[in-house]
Amino acid sequence: MPAVAVIGAQFGDEGKGKIVDYIAWKYNIAAVVRFNGGSGAGHEVVIDNRKFSFHQLPSGVFMGKKLYIGEGCVVDPELLFKEEIDRLNTENIKPDLHISDNAKVVFDFLREIDAAEENFRNSHTSKQVGSTKRGIGPTYGFDVARFGLRMYDLVDEEKLRRKLPALIRLCQGYLKSLGSNYLIDVAKTVEKYLEFGKKMKPFVKDVRREVNDIHNNGRVLFEGAQGTFLDQIFGTYPYVTSSRTIADGVYGGTGLRIDKAMGERIGVFKAYTSRVGAGPFITRMDDGMQKIVRDKGDEFGRSTGRPRAIGWPNLVELKYANERNSFTGLAMTRLDTFAGVDPIKVCVKYRDEHGNETDEVAADVERYEKNKPVYVELKGWGELEKDGWARIAERGYEALPKEAKSYVKFVEDYVKVPVKIISVGADRKSTIETARLNI
Ligand code: IMP
């Protein structure tokens, strides 16, 4: 059956978790599959007014869906248990989790390297990436260099004992060259991860085959982590994550056969923009305006607690995201959070350093960040009384304030992709569908 991919169209934190949860519930999705990233991601789901933050687990835990972590992902066994599985177990929830034997293992010392790399960048280039320090970059890096360990190594005592000491030796030297004094205890680390290998074993398997099999008879949802502008190749390099965040990562990150139908590629974007970590952010609001939206929307990183920078809507970037992902539909989130802001400044092009108009998203980030935004002002929509948005969601699209509908239409006309889902609150019910998904 046609599958659906849910992809971040901005800098991550677009509200993908909520959209995934909604689609999984509404469309009888059989399996939710992650294809990229690791514990740096933060997806939040609100069930019965209880907030759950997930980092590595795909959304859909509460619906008893089959959950898959594909080979494009890095998995940190220590944080997976500590932050997610153990908490769910205390609530008597046992996720139906399956992890690719080919996914990459994040070790504690790779987190140390992540932090040491940031310090090194700070001292030698004065430009940090703003990484989540969860070992994502170093794990992918050592994997590409063919020194990393995969899940099949972690769950096999002989392999772990043979391969892990070599990686540690290499990493110890690397830590030193980064200026870090951190010492890795080889024996203790091997023993620690042997224990995690035992705990992980029941989850580890050939996810490639299972996902392709499920796709034959059921609906599969591929859940992206981070967003298009954090893609390792097409994002604002080097201020990016180390995995493929865009739609083509679905195939490379799960082993889904390329002739398998994808019914929808849904690009999720917030009514405004936000960014956490370093890197260009052309439509950044002034501090006062940022604070208003940040406080109202609780815009703080789920994995790191860092305040997110807040910006005006940027349609130049949304158009670029569509060019990289070929979205079949968009999902706009946080329409309710943006209420009360008037006028809304919408970026429709840039003025480059020579004063010329452009809509190019330059690969060279130093050139890209010199662009100045050119805005069109649209009328904002007002605040509603308590439960106002939930009541609108019940009545559907036509019930939205007319200014909000004009904004939606403006985005659709610019990007030339229909907005199929509009989210006006954190829970499932606060969702408006303007068109049925083709899945
Ligand atoms: P890393 O993935 O931890 O190496 O971080 C690289 C960049 O991606 C940094 O700017 C992070 O702040 C950003 N980043 C990583 N994960 C997320 C996410 O889930 N949402 C938003 N930004 C993220």
Short mmCIF file of C-alpha atoms and ligand atoms in Angstrom, two decimals:
data_model
loop_
_atom_site.label_atom_id
_atom_site.label_comp_id
_atom_site.label_asym_id
_atom_site.label_seq_id
_atom_site.Cartn_x
_atom_site.Cartn_y
_atom_site.Cartn_z
CA MET A 1 0.00 0.00 0.00
CA PRO A 2 1.26 3.56 -0.60
CA ALA A 3 3.40 4.77 2.27
CA VAL A 4 3.72 8.25 3.76
CA ALA A 5 6.87 10.15 4.71
CA VAL A 6 6.69 13.00 7.23
CA ILE A 7 9.62 15.35 6.71
CA GLY A 8 10.74 18.53 8.48
CA ALA A 9 10.68 21.45 6.04
CA GLN A 10 12.60 23.89 8.26
CA PHE A 11 15.30 23.50 10.96
CA GLY A 12 13.74 20.69 12.98
CA ASP A 13 11.18 21.13 15.78
CA GLU A 14 8.40 21.72 13.26
CA GLY A 15 5.95 19.57 15.20
CA LYS A 16 6.52 16.35 13.23
CA GLY A 17 5.78 14.20 16.30
CA LYS A 18 2.28 15.58 16.54
CA ILE A 19 1.63 15.16 12.81
CA VAL A 20 2.98 11.59 12.84
CA ASP A 21 0.80 10.78 15.82
CA TYR A 22 -2.25 12.22 14.07
CA ILE A 23 -1.68 10.40 10.76
CA ALA A 24 -0.86 7.11 12.50
CA TRP A 25 -4.12 7.34 14.45
CA LYS A 26 -6.34 8.57 11.61
CA TYR A 27 -5.08 6.34 8.78
CA ASN A 28 -4.63 3.02 10.50
CA ILE A 29 -0.88 3.02 10.01
CA ALA A 30 0.67 -0.42 10.62
CA ALA A 31 4.26 0.64 11.29
CA VAL A 32 6.14 3.85 12.11
CA VAL A 33 9.73 3.81 10.89
CA ARG A 34 12.62 6.15 11.70
CA PHE A 35 15.22 6.41 8.96
CA ASN A 36 17.73 8.94 10.28
CA GLY A 37 19.28 10.54 13.33
CA GLY A 38 19.55 9.45 16.93
CA SER A 39 18.90 10.74 20.41
CA GLY A 40 19.45 14.39 19.43
CA ALA A 41 15.92 14.55 18.07
CA GLY A 42 13.04 15.40 20.35
CA HIS A 43 9.47 14.51 19.50
CA GLU A 44 6.78 15.48 21.91
CA VAL A 45 3.38 13.86 22.18
CA VAL A 46 0.60 14.99 24.51
CA ILE A 47 -1.84 12.26 25.61
CA ASP A 48 -4.55 13.08 28.18
CA ASN A 49 -2.63 16.23 29.17
CA ARG A 50 0.52 14.19 29.87
CA LYS A 51 3.61 15.19 27.92
CA PHE A 52 6.00 12.54 26.63
CA SER A 53 9.30 13.41 25.00
CA PHE A 54 10.79 10.82 22.71
CA HIS A 55 14.29 10.97 21.33
CA GLN A 56 14.99 7.69 19.63
CA LEU A 57 11.65 5.89 19.71
CA PRO A 58 9.41 6.60 16.76
CA SER A 59 6.07 8.24 17.52
CA GLY A 60 3.08 5.92 17.75
CA VAL A 61 4.09 4.23 21.01
CA PHE A 62 0.67 4.80 22.56
CA MET A 63 -1.25 3.26 19.73
CA GLY A 64 0.57 -0.03 19.95
CA LYS A 65 1.98 0.43 16.43
CA LYS A 66 4.97 -1.54 15.27
CA LEU A 67 7.95 0.78 15.71
CA TYR A 68 11.09 0.48 13.63
CA ILE A 69 14.50 2.13 13.87
CA GLY A 70 16.18 1.73 10.49
CA GLU A 71 19.81 1.38 9.50
CA GLY A 72 20.15 5.08 8.72
CA CYS A 73 19.86 5.73 12.46
CA VAL A 74 22.39 5.85 15.27
CA VAL A 75 21.21 4.22 18.49
CA ASP A 76 22.47 5.05 21.96
CA PRO A 77 21.53 2.01 24.09
CA GLU A 78 22.25 3.77 27.39
CA LEU A 79 20.00 6.77 26.64
CA LEU A 80 17.36 4.64 24.92
CA PHE A 81 16.72 2.74 28.15
CA LYS A 82 17.32 5.59 30.57
CA GLU A 83 15.22 8.23 28.85
CA GLU A 84 12.55 6.22 27.11
CA ILE A 85 12.05 2.48 27.59
CA ASP A 86 12.49 2.50 31.39
CA ARG A 87 10.02 5.39 31.81
CA LEU A 88 7.47 3.65 29.58
CA ASN A 89 7.97 0.40 31.50
CA THR A 90 7.19 2.14 34.78
CA GLU A 91 3.85 3.14 33.18
CA ASN A 92 3.41 -0.49 32.04
CA ILE A 93 3.81 0.40 28.38
CA LYS A 94 5.91 -2.02 26.34
CA PRO A 95 6.74 -0.52 22.96
CA ASP A 96 6.60 -2.94 20.01
CA LEU A 97 10.12 -1.92 19.02
CA HIS A 98 12.38 -3.35 16.32
CA ILE A 99 15.88 -2.02 15.68
CA SER A 100 17.92 -2.67 12.57
CA ASP A 101 20.90 -4.96 13.09
CA ASN A 102 22.67 -2.53 10.76
CA ALA A 103 22.01 0.67 12.80
CA LYS A 104 25.10 2.32 14.27
CA VAL A 105 25.95 2.21 17.97
CA VAL A 106 26.53 5.41 19.95
CA PHE A 107 28.96 4.78 22.84
CA ASP A 108 29.38 7.10 25.82
CA PHE A 109 32.87 8.12 24.69
CA LEU A 110 31.44 9.24 21.33
CA ARG A 111 29.31 11.72 23.27
CA GLU A 112 32.54 12.95 24.90
CA ILE A 113 34.08 13.36 21.45
CA ASP A 114 31.06 15.38 20.31
CA ALA A 115 31.62 17.83 23.18
CA ALA A 116 35.40 17.90 22.61
CA GLU A 117 34.88 18.62 18.91
CA GLU A 118 32.71 21.59 19.79
CA ASN A 119 35.41 22.91 22.15
CA PHE A 120 37.98 22.41 19.41
CA ARG A 121 35.85 24.29 16.91
CA ASN A 122 35.41 27.06 19.45
CA SER A 123 39.16 27.44 19.98
CA HIS A 124 40.27 26.99 16.38
CA THR A 125 37.49 28.33 14.19
CA SER A 126 35.38 30.26 16.74
CA LYS A 127 32.37 28.63 15.09
CA GLN A 128 30.54 25.86 16.94
CA VAL A 129 27.89 23.78 15.21
CA GLY A 130 25.74 23.93 18.32
CA SER A 131 25.47 20.14 18.38
CA THR A 132 23.23 18.39 20.90
CA LYS A 133 26.40 16.65 22.22
CA ARG A 134 24.73 13.28 22.01
CA GLY A 135 27.44 11.74 19.91
CA ILE A 136 25.52 11.87 16.65
CA GLY A 137 28.25 13.40 14.45
CA PRO A 138 31.16 11.24 15.72
CA THR A 139 29.09 8.05 15.45
CA TYR A 140 28.24 8.70 11.82
CA GLY A 141 31.82 9.88 11.22
CA PHE A 142 33.46 6.71 12.51
CA ASP A 143 30.89 4.63 10.66
CA VAL A 144 31.72 6.30 7.35
CA ALA A 145 35.41 5.78 8.15
CA ARG A 146 34.52 2.08 8.70
CA PHE A 147 35.66 1.88 12.31
CA GLY A 148 32.21 2.13 13.90
CA LEU A 149 30.22 -0.72 15.38
CA ARG A 150 26.76 -1.72 14.26
CA MET A 151 23.96 -3.26 16.30
CA TYR A 152 24.93 -6.77 15.18
CA ASP A 153 28.31 -6.17 16.89
CA LEU A 154 26.72 -4.94 20.11
CA VAL A 155 24.58 -8.04 20.56
CA ASP A 156 27.40 -10.51 19.85
CA GLU A 157 29.87 -10.95 22.70
CA GLU A 158 32.74 -12.20 20.55
CA LYS A 159 32.41 -9.34 18.05
CA LEU A 160 32.06 -6.68 20.73
CA ARG A 161 35.13 -7.93 22.61
CA ARG A 162 37.12 -7.99 19.36
CA LYS A 163 36.03 -4.70 17.77
CA LEU A 164 35.29 -2.27 20.58
CA PRO A 165 38.85 -2.02 22.01
CA ALA A 166 40.16 -0.98 18.57
CA LEU A 167 37.56 1.79 18.28
CA ILE A 168 38.34 2.94 21.82
CA ARG A 169 42.08 3.09 21.09
CA LEU A 170 41.43 5.21 18.03
CA CYS A 171 39.00 7.46 19.90
CA GLN A 172 41.41 7.89 22.82
CA GLY A 173 44.03 9.27 20.44
CA TYR A 174 41.45 11.47 18.75
CA LEU A 175 40.25 12.88 22.10
CA LYS A 176 43.83 13.80 22.91
CA SER A 177 44.29 15.57 19.58
CA LEU A 178 41.09 17.52 20.28
CA GLY A 179 42.68 18.72 23.55
CA SER A 180 40.54 16.56 25.84
CA ASN A 181 41.86 14.77 28.94
CA TYR A 182 38.97 12.31 29.02
CA LEU A 183 40.24 8.78 29.63
CA ILE A 184 38.29 5.78 28.40
CA ASP A 185 38.57 2.67 30.55
CA VAL A 186 38.68 -0.11 27.96
CA ALA A 187 37.74 -3.03 30.21
CA LYS A 188 34.91 -1.20 31.98
CA THR A 189 33.49 0.10 28.72
CA VAL A 190 33.50 -3.35 27.11
CA GLU A 191 31.72 -4.83 30.15
CA LYS A 192 29.20 -1.99 30.25
CA TYR A 193 28.25 -2.45 26.61
CA LEU A 194 28.14 -6.24 26.86
CA GLU A 195 25.32 -5.68 29.36
CA PHE A 196 23.57 -3.28 26.98
CA GLY A 197 24.04 -5.83 24.19
CA LYS A 198 22.07 -8.36 26.26
CA LYS A 199 19.28 -5.84 26.93
CA MET A 200 19.13 -4.82 23.26
CA LYS A 201 19.19 -8.31 21.75
CA PRO A 202 15.41 -8.91 21.70
CA PHE A 203 14.91 -5.72 19.67
CA VAL A 204 17.61 -6.22 17.03
CA LYS A 205 16.74 -7.78 13.66
CA ASP A 206 16.58 -7.50 9.87
CA VAL A 207 14.37 -4.42 9.65
CA ARG A 208 14.89 -4.09 5.86
CA ARG A 209 12.92 -7.22 5.15
CA GLU A 210 10.16 -6.56 7.69
CA VAL A 211 9.51 -3.01 6.48
CA ASN A 212 9.29 -4.14 2.85
CA ASP A 213 6.96 -6.98 3.84
CA ILE A 214 4.66 -4.69 5.82
CA HIS A 215 4.57 -2.27 2.90
CA ASN A 216 3.04 -5.02 0.72
CA ASN A 217 -0.14 -5.22 2.78
CA GLY A 218 -0.26 -2.29 5.19
CA ARG A 219 0.40 1.40 5.56
CA VAL A 220 3.91 2.39 6.61
CA LEU A 221 4.76 5.85 7.92
CA PHE A 222 8.36 7.07 7.66
CA GLU A 223 9.12 9.61 10.36
CA GLY A 224 11.89 12.10 9.64
CA ALA A 225 14.05 13.58 12.39
CA GLN A 226 15.35 17.18 12.25
CA GLY A 227 14.56 19.20 9.14
CA THR A 228 15.60 19.90 5.56
CA PHE A 229 17.99 22.71 6.54
CA LEU A 230 19.85 20.34 8.87
CA ASP A 231 20.38 17.76 6.11
CA GLN A 232 24.02 16.71 5.99
CA ILE A 233 24.28 17.44 2.26
CA PHE A 234 21.57 19.98 1.41
CA GLY A 235 21.33 21.88 4.70
CA THR A 236 23.30 24.90 5.86
CA TYR A 237 26.61 22.99 6.12
CA PRO A 238 28.50 22.87 8.46
CA TYR A 239 25.59 23.89 10.74
CA VAL A 240 23.80 20.64 10.09
CA THR A 241 23.31 17.23 11.60
CA SER A 242 25.22 14.26 10.20
CA SER A 243 22.39 12.32 8.57
CA ARG A 244 20.02 12.59 5.62
CA THR A 245 16.95 14.40 6.88
CA ILE A 246 15.19 14.74 3.55
CA ALA A 247 12.85 12.36 1.74
CA ASP A 248 15.51 10.38 -0.12
CA GLY A 249 16.86 9.31 3.28
CA VAL A 250 13.79 7.08 3.59
CA TYR A 251 15.16 4.61 1.07
CA GLY A 252 18.82 4.76 2.08
CA GLY A 253 17.96 4.70 5.76
CA THR A 254 15.61 1.71 5.83
CA GLY A 255 16.32 -0.45 2.81
CA LEU A 256 12.84 0.27 1.43
CA ARG A 257 13.01 -0.81 -2.20
CA ILE A 258 12.98 2.19 -4.51
CA ASP A 259 10.11 0.77 -6.53
CA LYS A 260 7.83 0.80 -3.47
CA ALA A 261 5.10 3.42 -3.76
CA MET A 262 5.18 6.55 -1.61
CA GLY A 263 1.66 8.00 -1.58
CA GLU A 264 2.52 11.18 0.28
CA ARG A 265 5.58 13.18 1.26
CA ILE A 266 4.26 15.62 3.83
CA GLY A 267 6.48 18.63 4.59
CA VAL A 268 5.87 19.88 8.12
CA PHE A 269 6.46 23.57 8.85
CA LYS A 270 5.57 25.92 11.65
CA ALA A 271 3.48 29.04 10.94
CA TYR A 272 6.69 30.88 11.93
CA THR A 273 10.26 29.52 12.04
CA SER A 274 12.65 28.48 14.79
CA ARG A 275 16.22 27.30 14.98
CA VAL A 276 18.30 25.85 17.78
CA GLY A 277 22.08 25.66 17.54
CA ALA A 278 24.27 27.84 15.34
CA GLY A 279 23.94 28.73 11.66
CA PRO A 280 22.21 31.21 9.38
CA PHE A 281 18.73 32.31 10.37
CA ILE A 282 17.79 35.03 7.93
CA THR A 283 14.31 35.91 9.20
CA ARG A 284 15.24 36.13 12.90
CA MET A 285 12.79 38.42 14.76
CA ASP A 286 13.90 41.19 17.09
CA ASP A 287 14.48 40.06 20.68
CA GLY A 288 11.17 41.35 22.07
CA MET A 289 9.11 39.61 19.41
CA GLN A 290 11.15 36.40 19.75
CA LYS A 291 10.46 36.32 23.47
CA ILE A 292 6.71 36.70 23.00
CA VAL A 293 6.50 33.78 20.56
CA ARG A 294 9.07 31.64 22.42
CA ASP A 295 7.28 31.95 25.75
CA LYS A 296 3.87 31.39 24.24
CA GLY A 297 5.00 28.37 22.25
CA ASP A 298 7.34 26.96 24.93
CA GLU A 299 10.08 27.02 22.30
CA PHE A 300 12.93 25.36 24.17
CA GLY A 301 14.95 22.38 22.85
CA ARG A 302 13.46 19.07 24.01
CA SER A 303 16.86 17.34 24.15
CA THR A 304 18.96 20.20 25.47
CA GLY A 305 16.58 22.76 27.02
CA ARG A 306 18.19 25.53 24.96
CA PRO A 307 15.96 28.47 24.01
CA ARG A 308 15.14 28.36 20.31
CA ALA A 309 15.71 31.39 18.11
CA ILE A 310 12.42 32.51 16.55
CA GLY A 311 11.93 33.96 13.08
CA TRP A 312 9.29 35.23 10.67
CA PRO A 313 7.93 32.78 8.07
CA ASN A 314 10.46 32.19 5.29
CA LEU A 315 8.86 31.08 2.04
CA VAL A 316 12.15 31.18 0.11
CA GLU A 317 13.35 28.36 2.34
CA LEU A 318 10.02 26.53 2.22
CA LYS A 319 10.20 26.56 -1.58
CA TYR A 320 13.76 25.18 -1.42
CA ALA A 321 12.59 22.46 0.97
CA ASN A 322 9.95 21.50 -1.58
CA GLU A 323 12.56 21.39 -4.35
CA ARG A 324 14.63 18.91 -2.31
CA ASN A 325 11.67 16.76 -1.14
CA SER A 326 8.93 17.05 -3.81
CA PHE A 327 6.25 17.36 -1.17
CA THR A 328 2.79 16.11 -2.11
CA GLY A 329 1.32 18.15 0.72
CA LEU A 330 2.28 20.46 3.56
CA ALA A 331 1.31 20.35 7.23
CA MET A 332 1.30 23.74 8.96
CA THR A 333 1.67 23.63 12.73
CA ARG A 334 1.36 26.23 15.50
CA LEU A 335 -1.26 28.38 13.81
CA ASP A 336 -2.67 28.93 17.31
CA THR A 337 0.71 29.97 18.78
CA PHE A 338 1.09 32.64 16.10
CA ALA A 339 -2.30 34.19 16.93
CA GLY A 340 -2.14 37.76 18.18
CA VAL A 341 0.89 38.68 16.07
CA ASP A 342 -0.09 41.47 13.71
CA PRO A 343 1.10 42.20 11.10
CA ILE A 344 2.84 39.00 10.03
CA LYS A 345 6.00 39.56 8.04
CA VAL A 346 6.44 36.88 5.39
CA CYS A 347 9.81 36.58 3.65
CA VAL A 348 9.27 36.18 -0.11
CA LYS A 349 12.77 36.91 -1.42
CA TYR A 350 16.21 38.09 -0.37
CA ARG A 351 18.42 41.01 -1.18
CA ASP A 352 21.98 39.79 -1.58
CA GLU A 353 25.18 41.56 -0.48
CA HIS A 354 25.27 43.50 -3.79
CA GLY A 355 21.70 44.71 -3.39
CA ASN A 356 20.25 42.34 -5.99
CA GLU A 357 17.05 40.39 -5.45
CA THR A 358 17.46 36.62 -5.23
CA ASP A 359 15.68 33.50 -4.06
CA GLU A 360 18.76 31.30 -4.25
CA VAL A 361 19.58 29.18 -1.21
CA ALA A 362 23.34 29.23 -1.73
CA ALA A 363 25.30 26.10 -0.79
CA ASP A 364 28.08 28.34 0.54
CA VAL A 365 26.75 29.26 3.94
CA GLU A 366 28.99 32.31 4.32
CA ARG A 367 27.45 33.75 1.15
CA TYR A 368 23.95 32.60 2.11
CA GLU A 369 23.91 34.32 5.49
CA LYS A 370 24.70 37.70 3.92
CA ASN A 371 21.21 37.81 2.38
CA LYS A 372 18.68 40.21 3.86
CA PRO A 373 14.99 39.26 3.95
CA VAL A 374 12.40 41.07 1.84
CA TYR A 375 9.04 40.87 3.56
CA VAL A 376 5.42 41.15 2.55
CA GLU A 377 3.14 42.11 5.44
CA LEU A 378 -0.05 40.15 5.95
CA LYS A 379 -2.77 40.78 8.48
CA GLY A 380 -2.51 38.53 11.53
CA TRP A 381 -5.35 36.71 13.26
CA GLY A 382 -6.46 37.41 16.80
CA GLU A 383 -6.27 35.40 19.98
CA LEU A 384 -9.23 33.20 20.82
CA GLU A 385 -10.75 32.51 24.19
CA LYS A 386 -9.97 29.21 25.96
CA ASP A 387 -10.91 26.14 23.87
CA GLY A 388 -11.54 28.41 20.90
CA TRP A 389 -9.07 26.57 18.68
CA ALA A 390 -10.39 23.15 19.64
CA ARG A 391 -13.90 24.28 18.65
CA ILE A 392 -12.60 25.58 15.32
CA ALA A 393 -10.87 22.25 14.69
CA GLU A 394 -14.18 20.46 15.24
CA ARG A 395 -15.89 22.67 12.66
CA GLY A 396 -13.08 22.45 10.09
CA TYR A 397 -11.14 24.70 7.75
CA GLU A 398 -13.96 27.15 6.97
CA ALA A 399 -14.18 28.05 10.67
CA LEU A 400 -10.63 29.44 10.75
CA PRO A 401 -10.28 33.24 11.04
CA LYS A 402 -10.24 34.73 7.55
CA GLU A 403 -6.73 36.17 8.03
CA ALA A 404 -5.42 32.70 8.86
CA LYS A 405 -7.04 31.29 5.72
CA SER A 406 -5.44 34.09 3.66
CA TYR A 407 -2.05 33.19 5.11
CA VAL A 408 -2.53 29.50 4.27
CA LYS A 409 -3.53 30.44 0.72
CA PHE A 410 -0.52 32.76 0.41
CA VAL A 411 1.83 29.91 1.34
CA GLU A 412 0.14 27.49 -1.06
CA ASP A 413 0.32 29.96 -3.96
CA TYR A 414 3.99 30.65 -3.31
CA VAL A 415 5.23 27.09 -2.77
CA LYS A 416 2.66 25.53 -5.13
CA VAL A 417 1.89 22.69 -2.78
CA PRO A 418 -1.45 22.27 -0.96
CA VAL A 419 -1.55 22.64 2.81
CA LYS A 420 -3.33 19.38 3.66
CA ILE A 421 -3.09 19.50 7.44
CA ILE A 422 -3.31 22.46 9.83
CA SER A 423 -2.50 22.02 13.50
CA VAL A 424 -4.04 24.43 16.00
CA GLY A 425 -2.99 22.76 19.26
CA ALA A 426 -0.85 20.04 20.74
CA ASP A 427 -3.38 17.24 20.94
CA ARG A 428 -4.77 15.09 18.14
CA LYS A 429 -8.18 16.70 18.16
CA SER A 430 -6.73 20.13 17.42
CA THR A 431 -6.06 19.21 13.82
CA ILE A 432 -7.77 20.26 10.60
CA GLU A 433 -7.46 18.23 7.43
CA THR A 434 -8.18 20.12 4.22
CA ALA A 435 -7.75 17.09 1.98
CA ARG A 436 -7.69 13.35 2.55
CA LEU A 437 -4.22 11.88 2.29
CA ASN A 438 -3.51 9.58 -0.62
CA ILE A 439 -2.38 6.58 1.41
P1 IMP B 1 23.75 17.20 16.19
O1 IMP B 1 22.75 16.46 15.36
O2 IMP B 1 23.60 16.95 17.66
O3 IMP B 1 25.16 16.99 15.72
O4 IMP B 1 23.48 18.77 16.02
C1 IMP B 1 23.70 19.42 14.79
C2 IMP B 1 22.74 20.59 14.62
O5 IMP B 1 21.41 20.11 14.47
C3 IMP B 1 22.70 21.56 15.80
O6 IMP B 1 22.44 22.86 15.32
C4 IMP B 1 21.50 21.07 16.60
O7 IMP B 1 20.94 22.07 17.41
C5 IMP B 1 20.57 20.68 15.47
N1 IMP B 1 19.61 19.65 15.86
C6 IMP B 1 19.87 18.35 16.10
N2 IMP B 1 18.74 17.69 16.40
C7 IMP B 1 17.75 18.58 16.33
C8 IMP B 1 16.31 18.50 16.48
O8 IMP B 1 15.71 17.45 16.73
N3 IMP B 1 15.65 19.68 16.33
C9 IMP B 1 16.26 20.83 16.01
N4 IMP B 1 17.55 20.95 15.83
C10 IMP B 1 18.30 19.83 15.98
#
